[in-house]
XYZ file of C-alpha atoms in Angstrom:
787
model
C -0.072 -0.020 0.011
C 1.327 3.441 -0.911
C 0.954 6.372 1.428
C 1.106 10.108 0.629
C 4.525 11.011 2.265
C 3.847 14.872 2.252
C 0.422 14.305 3.974
C 2.063 12.100 6.738
C 4.905 14.716 7.340
C 2.189 17.402 7.600
C 0.346 15.369 10.130
C 3.446 14.758 12.227
C 4.112 18.549 12.463
C 0.377 19.261 13.382
C 0.512 16.866 16.154
C 4.055 17.356 17.666
C 2.532 19.401 20.407
C 0.077 16.677 21.534
C 1.280 13.125 21.273
C 3.911 10.910 19.585
C 2.545 9.174 16.406
C 3.822 6.445 14.181
C 5.048 8.017 10.880
C 2.533 6.527 8.674
C -0.403 4.112 9.178
C 0.384 0.611 8.384
C -2.172 -2.185 8.154
C -3.072 -3.405 11.716
C -2.194 -6.975 10.905
C 1.458 -5.924 10.584
C 1.391 -4.565 14.211
C 0.399 -7.884 15.948
C -3.202 -6.709 15.893
C -5.623 -9.251 14.337
C -8.546 -7.733 12.459
C -11.565 -9.498 10.827
C -14.142 -7.535 8.753
C -17.772 -8.705 8.100
C -20.242 -6.987 5.893
C -23.855 -7.328 6.923
C -27.177 -6.116 5.254
C -27.362 -2.704 6.920
C -25.853 -0.653 9.762
C -26.273 -1.843 13.337
C -28.798 -0.144 15.627
C -28.838 -2.392 18.707
C -26.324 -4.927 20.193
C -26.567 -7.299 23.140
C -23.578 -8.887 24.634
C -24.507 -12.075 26.751
C -22.630 -11.959 29.824
C -22.844 -14.535 32.527
C -22.516 -13.868 36.260
C -18.818 -14.792 36.121
C -18.245 -12.280 33.351
C -17.499 -14.978 30.663
C -19.435 -14.943 27.250
C -18.491 -14.828 23.627
C -22.022 -14.547 22.250
C -23.123 -11.246 20.713
C -26.345 -10.391 18.990
C -26.856 -7.285 16.713
C -30.053 -5.866 15.210
C -29.685 -3.860 12.015
C -31.541 -0.962 10.463
C -33.327 -3.457 8.246
C -34.430 -5.205 11.474
C -32.518 -8.395 10.827
C -30.514 -10.197 13.641
C -26.961 -11.470 13.333
C -25.089 -13.584 15.895
C -21.473 -14.115 16.763
C -20.245 -16.989 19.015
C -16.674 -15.856 19.051
C -16.648 -12.393 20.594
C -17.570 -10.691 17.351
C -14.833 -12.224 15.099
C -17.452 -13.989 12.829
C -21.082 -13.282 12.180
C -24.144 -15.264 11.029
C -27.541 -14.001 9.856
C -30.059 -15.810 12.095
C -33.055 -13.959 10.916
C -34.272 -16.886 8.677
C -34.126 -19.126 11.754
C -36.419 -16.677 13.639
C -39.112 -16.382 10.892
C -38.947 -19.906 9.456
C -42.262 -20.913 8.016
C -44.360 -19.185 10.592
C -47.503 -17.244 9.419
C -46.948 -13.533 9.989
C -48.923 -12.180 12.883
C -52.028 -10.093 12.408
C -52.513 -7.138 11.990
C -49.413 -6.523 9.917
C -47.167 -8.670 7.993
C -43.782 -9.592 9.537
C -41.179 -6.838 8.795
C -38.305 -7.918 11.027
C -37.238 -7.905 14.648
C -37.937 -4.743 16.791
C -36.022 -5.540 19.863
C -33.658 -8.149 21.475
C -34.444 -8.654 25.122
C -32.155 -10.675 27.275
C -33.441 -12.191 30.549
C -31.533 -12.824 33.853
C -30.261 -16.036 32.370
C -28.301 -15.025 29.255
C -29.224 -18.321 27.538
C -32.745 -17.260 27.436
C -33.524 -14.314 25.173
C -36.737 -12.892 23.702
C -36.873 -11.505 20.150
C -39.812 -9.064 19.637
C -41.081 -8.678 16.047
C -43.020 -6.007 14.404
C -46.742 -6.772 14.608
C -46.396 -8.495 17.965
C -44.568 -11.564 16.938
C -42.339 -13.184 19.643
C -39.691 -15.692 19.547
C -37.298 -17.241 22.200
C -34.044 -18.994 22.412
C -33.000 -20.910 25.478
C -29.564 -21.762 24.407
C -27.965 -18.340 23.556
C -29.124 -18.577 19.899
C -28.313 -22.022 18.926
C -32.074 -22.698 18.227
C -35.198 -20.560 18.221
C -38.884 -21.186 18.725
C -42.023 -19.075 18.248
C -44.100 -18.324 21.309
C -46.925 -16.299 19.591
C -48.443 -18.530 17.064
C -52.005 -17.392 16.277
C -54.180 -14.274 16.028
C -55.411 -14.661 19.580
C -51.969 -14.084 21.019
C -51.357 -10.614 22.594
C -49.906 -8.057 20.052
C -46.856 -7.079 22.260
C -45.086 -3.905 21.981
C -42.718 -4.515 24.941
C -41.359 -7.293 26.998
C -40.018 -6.444 30.490
C -38.192 -9.594 31.980
C -37.942 -10.030 35.734
C -34.549 -8.912 36.973
C -33.705 -12.088 38.670
C -36.085 -14.932 37.476
C -35.540 -15.633 33.791
C -38.932 -17.551 33.549
C -41.020 -14.467 34.590
C -41.657 -11.424 32.422
C -44.351 -8.665 31.952
C -45.610 -7.814 28.561
C -47.317 -4.619 27.264
C -49.667 -5.251 24.357
C -52.028 -3.374 22.265
C -55.671 -4.370 22.667
C -57.300 -6.142 19.854
C -59.763 -3.183 19.487
C -56.917 -1.035 18.201
C -57.070 -3.011 15.001
C -60.792 -3.204 14.558
C -61.855 -1.727 11.231
C -65.548 -0.675 11.860
C -67.350 2.584 11.328
C -67.625 3.130 15.045
C -64.176 2.131 16.244
C -63.998 0.789 19.889
C -61.589 2.177 22.317
C -57.982 1.612 21.796
C -55.684 0.965 24.918
C -52.679 -0.968 26.131
C -52.942 -4.178 28.244
C -50.620 -5.598 30.925
C -49.911 -9.380 30.718
C -47.716 -11.668 32.796
C -45.837 -14.937 32.120
C -44.171 -17.256 34.506
C -43.036 -20.021 31.980
C -40.726 -18.015 29.819
C -43.392 -16.853 27.476
C -45.203 -20.086 26.599
C -48.492 -18.894 28.318
C -49.597 -15.401 29.300
C -52.164 -14.195 31.806
C -53.988 -11.026 31.378
C -53.702 -8.536 34.334
C -55.236 -5.078 33.484
C -55.959 -2.447 30.889
C -55.083 1.129 30.085
C -51.476 0.344 31.330
C -48.892 3.178 30.910
C -45.676 2.359 32.893
C -44.534 -0.755 34.485
C -41.523 -1.525 36.616
C -40.406 -4.618 38.657
C -39.492 -3.935 42.451
C -35.704 -3.820 42.925
C -34.243 -7.187 43.545
C -33.010 -8.019 47.166
C -31.195 -11.442 46.856
C -30.805 -11.710 50.708
C -34.608 -11.864 50.899
C -35.148 -14.183 47.876
C -36.946 -13.285 44.708
C -39.234 -10.257 44.882
C -42.061 -10.622 42.424
C -43.815 -7.413 43.288
C -44.324 -4.627 40.800
C -45.455 -1.107 40.167
C -47.462 0.343 37.293
C -49.561 3.249 36.350
C -52.898 3.029 34.376
C -55.761 5.119 33.515
C -59.148 4.712 35.200
C -61.288 6.357 32.643
C -62.332 3.637 30.086
C -64.633 5.905 28.172
C -61.748 7.498 26.054
C -58.913 6.031 23.893
C -55.548 5.864 25.909
C -53.999 8.577 23.878
C -56.643 11.050 25.044
C -56.248 10.308 28.809
C -54.871 12.892 31.318
C -52.989 12.650 34.624
C -56.190 13.423 36.478
C -57.314 9.736 35.741
C -53.986 8.035 36.228
C -53.202 5.994 39.381
C -49.931 4.551 40.702
C -50.413 0.948 41.793
C -48.270 -1.590 43.749
C -49.012 -5.356 43.413
C -47.650 -8.381 45.232
C -46.803 -11.743 43.901
C -50.471 -12.832 43.989
C -51.414 -9.752 41.879
C -53.209 -8.142 44.887
C -53.073 -4.500 43.978
C -52.829 -1.484 46.191
C -53.467 2.029 44.883
C -50.664 4.222 46.244
C -51.429 7.551 44.622
C -53.982 8.925 42.290
C -53.842 11.908 39.935
C -50.250 10.929 38.910
C -48.315 11.971 35.871
C -45.695 9.215 36.129
C -43.129 7.422 38.314
C -39.571 6.077 38.202
C -37.568 3.438 39.813
C -33.948 4.449 40.563
C -32.081 1.620 42.419
C -33.319 1.999 46.056
C -35.473 5.085 45.223
C -39.212 4.971 44.111
C -40.279 8.562 43.000
C -43.654 9.772 41.793
C -45.253 13.013 40.825
C -48.861 13.766 41.918
C -50.731 16.515 40.311
C -53.359 18.561 42.313
C -54.952 21.681 40.785
C -52.006 21.926 38.347
C -49.538 21.872 41.191
C -46.952 19.051 40.964
C -45.835 17.378 44.176
C -42.865 14.949 44.092
C -42.828 12.023 46.541
C -40.119 9.496 47.334
C -40.242 6.164 48.909
C -36.871 4.881 50.178
C -36.776 1.457 51.684
C -40.425 1.589 52.329
C -40.441 5.000 53.993
C -42.405 7.591 52.052
C -42.037 11.436 52.236
C -42.996 14.490 50.052
C -39.866 16.195 48.749
C -39.108 19.503 50.350
C -36.584 21.827 48.706
C -35.165 25.004 50.267
C -37.285 27.966 49.431
C -34.987 30.752 48.041
C -37.493 32.980 46.543
C -37.714 30.991 43.196
C -40.843 30.455 41.056
C -42.615 27.173 41.306
C -40.723 24.305 39.693
C -41.720 23.231 36.150
C -39.546 20.257 36.087
C -37.904 17.749 38.562
C -35.069 15.555 37.312
C -33.800 12.747 39.429
C -30.149 12.687 38.362
C -28.561 10.041 40.560
C -29.408 8.000 43.544
C -27.158 5.735 45.655
C -27.132 4.324 49.146
C -26.203 7.783 50.568
C -27.614 10.683 48.590
C -30.022 11.793 45.806
C -29.438 14.518 43.258
C -32.303 16.373 41.936
C -32.309 19.039 39.282
C -35.251 21.495 39.291
C -36.086 23.728 36.399
C -37.898 27.006 37.124
C -38.686 29.508 34.521
C -35.655 29.013 32.102
C -35.533 25.891 29.940
C -31.777 26.072 29.496
C -30.666 25.420 32.938
C -32.001 24.228 36.442
C -30.698 24.165 40.075
C -29.261 20.877 41.268
C -29.969 20.005 44.897
C -28.406 17.088 46.877
C -30.083 15.256 49.763
C -28.968 14.232 53.222
C -28.334 10.659 54.022
C -31.990 10.011 54.611
C -33.199 11.520 51.264
C -35.434 13.966 52.983
C -33.794 17.292 53.287
C -32.129 18.922 50.339
C -29.508 21.703 50.014
C -28.369 23.603 46.848
C -25.401 22.116 45.185
C -25.032 23.648 41.582
C -26.859 26.515 40.247
C -27.607 26.934 36.411
C -26.767 23.323 35.485
C -27.128 23.084 31.807
C -30.233 21.030 30.455
C -31.616 20.472 27.065
C -34.874 22.416 26.424
C -36.401 19.710 24.250
C -35.163 16.495 25.903
C -34.776 17.680 29.483
C -31.529 15.863 29.594
C -29.293 17.461 32.250
C -25.538 17.840 31.700
C -24.698 15.716 34.691
C -22.449 12.539 34.656
C -21.240 10.223 37.291
C -17.604 8.989 37.045
C -18.190 5.232 37.079
C -16.643 2.902 39.660
C -15.895 5.736 42.125
C -18.058 7.226 44.921
C -19.163 10.912 44.834
C -17.302 12.185 41.797
C -19.397 13.884 39.088
C -18.934 16.187 36.042
C -21.564 18.626 34.902
C -21.901 21.736 32.634
C -22.862 24.935 34.153
C -23.833 28.507 32.960
C -21.338 30.855 34.650
C -24.249 33.444 34.947
C -27.989 33.056 34.305
C -28.100 35.596 31.578
C -27.337 32.837 29.043
C -24.826 35.399 27.189
C -21.820 33.186 28.223
C -20.954 29.838 27.029
C -21.394 26.940 29.504
C -18.313 25.695 31.444
C -17.501 22.228 32.772
C -17.143 21.664 36.526
C -16.412 18.769 38.638
C -17.169 17.579 42.267
C -15.191 15.118 44.201
C -17.386 15.168 47.428
C -20.842 14.442 46.175
C -21.803 17.991 45.210
C -20.448 19.710 48.287
C -18.160 21.850 46.075
C -17.815 22.313 42.448
C -14.751 23.613 40.379
C -13.811 24.259 36.765
C -11.555 21.864 34.931
C -8.579 24.114 35.048
C -5.601 21.506 34.921
C -5.122 21.011 31.258
C -1.783 19.689 29.994
C -0.273 17.969 26.904
C 0.287 14.110 27.141
C 3.627 14.647 28.840
C 2.152 16.794 31.581
C 3.209 20.230 30.333
C 0.599 22.924 30.808
C -1.266 24.158 27.732
C -1.295 27.889 27.049
C -4.542 29.335 25.680
C -4.689 32.435 23.471
C -7.382 33.629 25.854
C -5.247 33.184 28.829
C -7.809 30.893 30.350
C -7.314 27.179 29.856
C -10.294 25.863 31.541
C -11.525 22.798 29.666
C -15.097 22.633 28.519
C -16.533 19.262 27.667
C -18.959 19.247 24.745
C -21.538 17.184 26.418
C -22.061 15.856 29.887
C -23.899 12.671 28.879
C -22.587 9.072 29.102
C -22.604 6.198 26.598
C -25.768 4.294 26.491
C -24.788 0.521 26.454
C -26.605 -1.552 23.842
C -27.698 1.236 21.529
C -26.031 3.117 18.530
C -26.781 6.696 19.423
C -24.650 9.580 18.476
C -24.675 13.108 20.025
C -24.243 16.214 18.078
C -24.021 19.983 18.325
C -23.966 22.415 15.263
C -23.765 19.156 13.106
C -20.676 17.941 14.839
C -20.900 14.390 16.142
C -18.732 13.555 19.215
C -18.234 10.884 21.858
C -19.678 11.199 25.286
C -17.966 11.789 28.801
C -17.078 8.169 29.282
C -15.907 6.119 32.155
C -16.167 2.481 33.195
C -15.787 0.584 36.505
C -13.395 -1.645 34.482
C -10.917 1.168 34.288
C -10.920 2.963 37.533
C -10.166 6.753 37.314
C -9.874 6.992 33.598
C -12.317 9.345 31.841
C -12.464 10.055 28.164
C -14.381 13.070 26.693
C -14.665 15.594 23.890
C -13.871 19.119 24.579
C -11.925 22.371 23.941
C -9.859 24.868 25.864
C -10.587 28.605 26.105
C -13.924 30.375 25.577
C -14.797 30.095 21.953
C -17.508 27.609 20.899
C -16.361 24.982 18.374
C -17.442 25.617 14.879
C -15.921 22.508 13.263
C -14.701 19.076 14.467
C -11.126 20.240 14.320
C -12.047 22.788 16.978
C -12.461 19.920 19.376
C -10.057 17.473 20.960
C -10.410 14.023 22.499
C -9.230 14.377 26.038
C -8.239 11.984 28.786
C -8.084 12.209 32.597
C -6.240 9.536 34.491
C -7.127 10.760 37.935
C -10.926 10.894 37.680
C -11.198 14.430 36.447
C -8.579 16.468 38.364
C -6.257 16.890 35.385
C -6.810 16.410 31.649
C -4.630 16.245 28.606
C -5.301 16.073 24.810
C -4.728 12.944 23.130
C -6.094 13.427 19.702
C -7.489 16.326 17.822
C -11.070 16.233 16.456
C -14.381 14.988 17.492
C -13.939 11.286 17.747
C -15.333 7.931 18.962
C -13.512 6.055 21.673
C -13.492 2.934 23.975
C -11.228 1.346 26.656
C -10.263 -2.304 27.177
C -8.123 -4.323 29.496
C -8.873 -2.095 32.521
C -7.788 0.949 30.493
C -4.586 -0.404 29.415
C -5.788 -0.113 25.782
C -7.676 2.881 24.210
C -9.041 2.793 20.715
C -10.045 6.019 18.752
C -11.593 6.495 15.349
C -12.945 9.640 13.527
C -16.498 10.455 14.355
C -17.184 12.834 11.493
C -15.557 11.590 8.369
C -15.245 8.211 6.653
C -11.969 6.510 7.742
C -10.149 3.225 7.947
C -7.621 4.377 10.439
C -7.652 3.158 13.980
C -5.685 5.290 16.499
C -4.714 3.377 19.796
C -2.719 3.733 22.803
C -1.372 1.032 25.201
C 0.058 3.561 27.747
C -2.951 5.724 28.787
C -2.357 8.341 26.034
C 1.317 8.880 26.460
C 1.973 7.836 22.909
C -0.540 7.076 20.061
C -0.010 4.611 17.239
C -2.375 4.057 14.184
C -3.016 1.349 11.798
C -5.539 0.808 8.933
C -8.271 -1.713 9.946
C -9.392 -2.389 6.382
C -8.048 -2.758 2.927
C -11.520 -2.417 1.306
C -12.009 1.274 1.839
C -13.092 3.606 4.417
C -16.137 3.333 6.618
C -18.488 5.695 8.547
C -17.932 4.679 12.145
C -20.821 4.544 14.449
C -19.485 3.001 17.715
C -16.535 1.078 19.255
C -17.272 -1.369 22.050
C -15.228 -3.579 24.273
C -16.379 -6.784 26.183
C -18.382 -5.310 29.052
C -17.243 -7.479 32.005
C -13.922 -8.915 31.443
C -10.092 -8.241 30.785
C -10.653 -8.617 27.114
C -8.085 -7.134 24.687
C -10.716 -7.048 21.844
C -12.574 -4.087 20.403
C -15.678 -4.337 18.106
C -16.179 -1.585 15.615
C -19.602 -0.961 14.025
C -19.786 1.178 10.943
C -21.272 1.451 7.410
C -20.093 1.545 3.897
C -21.855 2.241 0.607
C -21.460 -0.906 -1.570
C -23.061 -1.095 -5.188
C -25.289 1.873 -4.242
C -26.591 0.365 -1.048
C -25.752 1.155 2.606
C -24.291 -1.882 4.294
C -23.157 -2.485 7.815
C -19.621 -3.245 8.543
C -18.453 -5.017 11.794
C -14.762 -5.238 12.612
C -13.097 -7.419 15.267
C -9.862 -5.774 16.390
C -7.919 -8.189 18.586
C -4.863 -7.083 20.583
C -4.243 -10.413 22.250
C -0.821 -10.868 20.615
C 0.121 -7.121 20.851
C 2.059 -7.510 24.204
C 4.123 -10.703 24.653
C 3.978 -10.980 28.422
C 1.527 -10.752 31.295
C 1.964 -8.067 33.891
C 3.603 -9.038 37.233
C 3.603 -7.360 40.591
C 6.300 -4.971 39.670
C 4.105 -3.503 36.820
C 1.422 -2.085 39.199
C 1.220 0.959 41.514
C -1.348 2.240 44.007
C -3.582 5.090 42.826
C -5.769 7.103 45.264
C -8.916 9.128 44.464
C -8.892 12.361 46.345
C -11.175 15.351 47.273
C -8.162 17.792 46.649
C -5.052 17.872 44.828
C -2.056 16.239 46.607
C -4.353 14.393 49.043
C -4.941 10.776 49.251
C -8.319 11.022 51.019
C -11.758 11.193 49.482
C -15.051 11.104 51.443
C -13.207 10.451 54.596
C -11.195 7.535 53.747
C -8.050 6.707 51.774
C -8.642 3.938 49.239
C -5.771 2.444 47.093
C -6.629 0.928 43.676
C -4.014 -1.094 41.982
C -3.284 0.035 38.323
C -0.908 -0.926 35.739
C 2.081 1.514 35.275
C 1.580 3.422 32.086
C 4.914 2.478 30.684
C 4.723 -1.272 31.362
C 4.473 -3.178 28.085
C 2.352 -5.977 29.402
C -1.284 -6.994 29.463
C -3.440 -7.616 32.511
C -3.967 -11.277 33.358
C -7.258 -12.679 32.795
C -7.767 -13.161 36.533
C -6.485 -9.710 37.477
C -8.828 -7.627 39.572
C -7.698 -4.315 41.001
C -7.103 -4.733 44.744
C -8.465 -2.125 47.159
C -7.034 -1.088 50.570
C -8.942 1.329 52.722
C -7.855 3.464 55.711
C -9.686 6.237 57.646
C -8.708 9.964 57.269
C -9.310 12.866 59.668
C -12.168 15.202 58.821
C -11.194 18.284 56.785
C -13.101 21.152 55.272
C -13.741 19.105 52.029
C -15.635 16.464 53.967
C -18.543 18.996 54.661
C -21.269 20.523 52.510
C -24.061 23.054 53.171
C -27.027 21.903 55.374
C -30.675 22.156 54.656
C -31.772 25.790 54.101
C -28.095 26.794 53.581
C -26.276 27.444 50.174
C -22.806 28.304 49.369
C -22.351 32.116 49.011
C -18.754 33.367 48.421
C -17.289 30.302 49.870
C -19.493 30.220 52.944
C -22.793 28.377 53.785
C -25.377 31.054 54.315
C -29.147 30.912 55.366
C -31.294 31.009 52.297
C -34.692 30.312 54.137
C -35.545 33.891 54.899
C -33.305 33.829 57.882
C -35.308 31.166 59.580
C -32.434 29.097 60.446
C -30.385 31.980 62.164
C -33.106 34.176 63.524
C -32.919 34.732 67.424
C -35.920 33.511 69.437
C -38.553 35.897 70.393
C -37.565 35.745 74.118
C -33.848 35.797 73.454
C -31.653 36.835 76.478
C -27.961 36.652 76.515
C -26.777 34.230 73.873
C -28.493 31.835 71.516
C -27.233 28.991 69.149
C -27.871 28.516 65.501
C -26.884 25.668 63.166
C -23.311 25.909 61.826
C -24.815 25.552 58.256
C -22.699 22.516 57.531
C -23.228 18.812 57.536
C -20.973 15.848 56.636
C -21.356 14.864 53.099
C -23.653 11.705 53.159
C -21.559 8.688 53.239
C -18.418 10.532 54.431
C -16.693 8.299 56.925
C -14.005 10.705 58.150
C -12.702 10.468 61.734
C -14.027 13.561 63.506
C -12.153 12.611 66.755
C -8.831 12.606 65.163
C -6.361 15.292 66.550
C -6.059 16.865 63.164
C -9.818 16.823 62.427
C -11.780 19.909 61.491
C -15.167 20.087 63.305
C -17.707 22.089 61.363
C -20.836 20.592 62.952
C -20.838 22.490 66.161
C -23.699 25.019 66.694
C -22.546 28.667 66.577
C -23.213 30.792 69.622
C -24.480 34.434 69.078
C -25.273 37.346 71.128
C -28.943 38.297 71.394
C -29.939 41.585 69.871
C -30.215 44.485 72.284
C -33.701 44.930 73.771
C -35.541 48.074 72.473
C -37.023 50.370 75.283
C -39.910 51.034 72.809
C -42.924 48.712 73.308
C -43.388 46.522 70.203
C -44.777 43.263 69.194
C -42.750 40.750 67.323
C -44.146 37.886 65.429
C -41.685 34.873 65.228
C -41.428 32.765 62.152
C -41.297 29.001 62.870
C -38.418 27.038 61.735
C -38.976 24.812 58.793
C -39.687 21.269 59.595
C -38.773 18.112 58.093
C -40.755 17.327 54.808
C -44.110 15.661 55.636
C -44.455 11.971 55.324
C -46.933 10.644 52.820
C -50.040 9.027 54.348
C -50.010 6.321 51.775
C -47.381 3.676 52.351
C -45.653 1.300 49.923
C -45.014 -2.334 50.631
C -42.021 -2.320 48.236
C -39.199 -0.077 47.680
C -37.509 -0.161 44.260
C -37.429 -1.760 40.856
C -34.731 -2.382 38.371
C -36.382 -0.420 35.653
C -39.342 0.954 33.712
C -38.715 0.383 30.101
C -41.784 2.296 28.778
C -41.400 5.100 26.223
C -43.954 7.652 25.793
C -43.307 11.060 24.015
C -42.729 12.906 27.351
C -42.621 9.743 29.496
C -39.610 7.710 28.871
C -37.988 4.907 31.079
C -35.094 2.722 30.320
C -33.635 -0.219 31.912
C -30.561 0.066 34.076
C -28.012 -2.370 35.534
C -25.731 0.032 37.411
C -25.518 3.277 39.116
C -25.310 5.643 36.296
C -26.877 6.473 32.960
C -27.498 9.189 30.615
C -30.890 7.814 29.329
C -33.523 10.343 30.422
C -36.897 9.572 31.842
C -39.407 12.415 31.329
C -42.687 12.390 33.313
C -45.187 15.042 32.441
C -46.848 16.494 35.572
C -49.396 18.540 33.885
C -53.131 17.707 33.375
C -52.131 16.097 30.117
C -50.326 12.697 30.155
C -49.009 10.806 27.379
C -49.535 7.261 26.157
C -46.995 4.503 25.808
C -44.976 3.940 22.657
C -42.109 1.675 21.618
C -38.819 3.080 20.783
C -37.041 2.569 17.506
C -33.735 1.872 19.198
C -34.002 -0.225 22.480
C -31.256 -0.843 24.985
C -32.353 -3.601 27.411
C -29.133 -3.141 29.393
C -27.209 -0.002 30.293
C -24.156 0.820 32.555
C -25.064 4.252 33.231
C -27.435 6.126 35.560
C -30.988 6.880 34.506
C -32.058 10.458 34.934
C -35.785 10.971 35.583
C -37.503 14.145 34.656
C -40.809 15.334 36.024
C -42.294 18.118 33.796
C -45.306 20.401 34.479
C -45.643 21.206 30.647
C -48.508 19.948 28.696
C -47.962 17.035 26.361
C -49.603 14.520 24.444
C -48.510 11.689 21.998
C -50.133 9.030 19.968
C -50.332 5.372 20.570
C -47.996 3.161 18.330
């Protein structure tokens, strides 16, 4: 193969300030990288990697734009079209002819997978795709639009189906609605449960207590209308036990969400939206500090873990909202980040958790609320107690980068994370870019797309792919442009490809971005790259690249398997590792009150992590310091100090004040912080503050005291169950997606107006994600059609 020598030289000159490149791209196979290329009928829009509890699996399914299904049994190296095995000689399901598979739905046992077809057709494999069987064989079968497997029991699933009346062609058409069905025998038989179903979610699994078969749902009580014409005034929130004994928890609801240990629901009364939480069976109405703002128009649940809940509240401006963080009980909230950027159309908030670590988040924020300035990126390392710009920007060798504006704060293009299982690209001004991306398999490493300075990017070349190896404290450029990227082998391998132009060039690093090398993955021409993925739960050294190429006038899908197994010749030994410590401040080895050492491979060690390698963790307690505290309820950070924002209620002297009185310090320990407050070097910011009573006036007067705010009231309606794994119902303004971990960028929007929407299925469905699911409650009016 002949390369343009002048072009290569120019590229080297351009990138000398960034990283070291190989002079000219060679075919990857000449660099001990094995590449296989497969052309399929059309581009990939969904993928499902079947991963067992041990993390071992080599079976992958993909669904294409043409709704065919391909299967690989060797980790993506070779592929077979299994669509003919699914359809076979089955008669297409009424009311429409078979037109392909609309969703691939794994169960808790990855050998058992549902395949949902358009027109309600349903197939099943019980051996990871070796064989398939049809489980909806006649016109009396439910016309399913969604299957929601139980999170633990593979034999149990819920199904949402269209009523048969939706397909009746008569002059006076009967009411059209959605039905809820249940199976306990892997889909062979289905039991009807209820009508006018809108949302459904299983309770969160609790292995220590055995399988939990309870579930939540919302449905409409007015059967005189089509479902698409229903409103929140007739929607109820229901809990049901294993025997399908149902309890109405709330009425007049616009929707609900299940977020790990948190159940949240919005109830609408006289156009006022109230947000309720249920945490481990304890119910309460959410109370936010009153700082003179208008009534909220949206609530967005950003993240929830065992310690805190993050809620973003939109008031009168659609471009931003205020982010609040709860105490450890999830009842009292304090302000965390003003003017957090949010999308006006989708309600997605620019807020991302760094995976695998506790309390570290990255967000985008408007520096002022006039919207005249561009957003800036900020990070917190103490669960929202304090936020700071990303000021530490260097080149790959650690040398500070000087910006023409004099300010080198890094601005990340989008604070949303990768959606596992879907091919979904983000864009701004027609520039496609990768997300803020981290994984628990590569502790402390974060990849993102951003720029330094103050000017908004106008082209892909204005942006850079950046990497942090310390969870967001410091960043450095590793490749110019807006790219697509992935990490493998615990971060020891990074793969990058152009996200805006057709290419066959793979850029990779084996030393966390210190140097980059490149090679061509194909001799058959360039491809438009859609996604790069690695095996989700192993030390795999293999990447899978999904792309497309026009062949004979037709757009075909192209899948590359890029295998680095032979790249390094030896496995790492003990001398190849060092201890890395996440921290709440630069130079410290403490975060959230403890020092945790994670074992990581040295950047310069030319070795691969052994298959059985798991990063060791060693913990030790730290004395409390100022970074272990945040503002308490009714206090917000003002000029570096927590000030009373509840009209002085928290610091006002009592009416009969004599001598001195005490007020709260305004601080509390960050929820989940385990610092040692009794340590001789500890900083104690919890002690109440003693103040002098004001001088008594000699003039007779009457004063009226204002009572201190109380804890948020508890709901009078209790819930017998706490959480659910997911709600995977999509509905114009009401969207829920399945989650399998603490963080996600898939947004759930729940309209809390007097209009509520009906449920539709999504074109691209992910039945498994690794990111947190944000949930938005909106008071705007919305309506959408049934599918």
